[in-house]
Amino acid sequence: MTQPLLIIAAGGTGGHMFPAQALAEAMLRRGWRVRLSTDARGARYTGGFPHTTEIVEVQSATFARGGILSKLLVGPRVAMGVLSSAWAMWRDRPAAVVGFGGYPSIPALGAAWLLKLPRMIHEQNGILGKVNTLFAPRVACVACGVWPTELPEGAQGIHTGNPVRRAVLERGGASYIAPGDYPMSVLVMGGSQGARILSDVVPAAMAMLPEEIRRYVRVHHQARPEDHDRVTAFYAEHGIEAEVQPFFQDVPRRMAEAQLVICRAGASSIADLTVIGRPSILIPFAAAAGDHQTANARGLVEAGAAILIPEGMLTPESLADQAATILGHPEGAQMMARAALSAGAPDATERLVSLVEELAGRTENT
Ligand SMILES: CC(=O)N[C@H]1[C@@H](OP(=O)(O)OP(=O)(O)OC[C@H]2O[C@@H](n3ccc(=O)[nH]c3=O)[C@H](O)[C@@H]2O)O[C@H](CO)[C@@H](O)[C@@H]1O
């Protein structure tokens, strides 16, 4: 029997790529061929994809970046991308096409629409991104990471949750060692691209912790490359043991070992926290479209698993206060860790897989 082909379209930020990776892992395990259609930016996050994933780089075009000339070229570039994707799809007849948002998903979804191939999209946030808004009424269904998600007229939404990578699932529910008089790990993450504000505030906050906590703290701090040296120097000057990197390849392990996570509220960061189950302090990116990171954080905050500090209220003092509350109260921290687990959807990948199989008209294990 020929292997069915799934085309996954995703790109831009890691936020679109990690859930795409989770689906690729699951479909390959089920015997499908998987082709990822992405752009040069997305290609930076393909290191964790199984090596059997076929990766195709498409021309990506957006009005959001570049000068007048590149804006004028958006239309022709998108048209070229759609046509070349359509040619490949006409030749290879994929059983299904799934988009995860971002401009690089336009060529594959546009081609699937032209050829009337089975297609759907996954939206990670409670508010649809631009490309997903365009395609929502033109696909069989919108798998939603957050529920409820506002959808345009004519779109059919189904709640799946946000799928997480296999490495995260493998740490799912790893037992939590509550804070105490021993080395305590604090993981600081700004999302796939890092966050300047965390590098401005977190080191100073760690330095302000009461001495009985501070002496045990070990920080794992993801900082943008341009902030790396000053953050490293600050921790060293203040005698705080810290590892600073522009991107941690092994977040699942570091998160599982953390007593506290301080991070943005991107959809996959939140999903990782709920699957592994760790207390967190969340600082949503205020400029995110429709303030969707605050919406992403709501579930964890309402479950008692996270403390939210809006960007405007983030100071070394406010952060040190909240971090001390968590690291100084083992029982409370333990409850937060448990509450995080209760807010998760660890079966999100399975739900998405079922939808893809249904879409492709094959429910049997191929
Ligand atoms: C600034 C911005 O627009 N952010 C958006 C982007 O977030 P962003 O691209 O930051 O993505 P997410 O927070 O959803 O995911 C980040 C992922 O990167 C992993 N990670 C992070 C740091 C690191 O060093 N190593 C590592 O592996 C995290 O564990 C997580 O799984 O897409 C998300 C999904 O559409 C949105 O919810 C976010 O609002």
Short mmCIF file of C-alpha atoms in Angstrom, two decimals, residues 197 200-206 208 281 283 309-323:
data_model
loop_
_atom_site.label_atom_id
_atom_site.label_comp_id
_atom_site.label_asym_id
_atom_site.label_seq_id
_atom_site.Cartn_x
_atom_site.Cartn_y
_atom_site.Cartn_z
CA ILE A 197 12.53 42.71 28.87
CA ASP A 200 16.51 43.72 31.65
CA VAL A 201 14.54 42.66 34.72
CA VAL A 202 15.12 39.03 35.74
CA PRO A 203 18.84 39.22 36.69
CA ALA A 204 18.21 42.22 38.97
CA ALA A 205 15.20 40.44 40.49
CA MET A 206 17.28 37.32 41.22
CA MET A 208 17.15 40.97 45.17
CA ILE A 281 5.42 33.59 36.57
CA ILE A 283 4.83 38.05 31.55
CA ILE A 309 2.68 40.14 35.84
CA PRO A 310 1.65 42.54 33.04
CA GLU A 311 4.64 44.12 31.28
CA GLY A 312 3.70 47.55 32.64
CA MET A 313 3.96 46.29 36.24
CA LEU A 314 7.17 44.30 35.76
CA THR A 315 9.99 45.62 37.91
CA PRO A 316 12.87 43.80 39.61
CA GLU A 317 11.04 44.40 42.92
CA SER A 318 7.65 43.02 41.79
CA LEU A 319 9.28 39.99 40.21
CA ALA A 320 11.56 39.30 43.18
CA ASP A 321 8.51 39.46 45.47
CA GLN A 322 6.55 36.89 43.47
CA ALA A 323 9.56 34.63 42.93
#
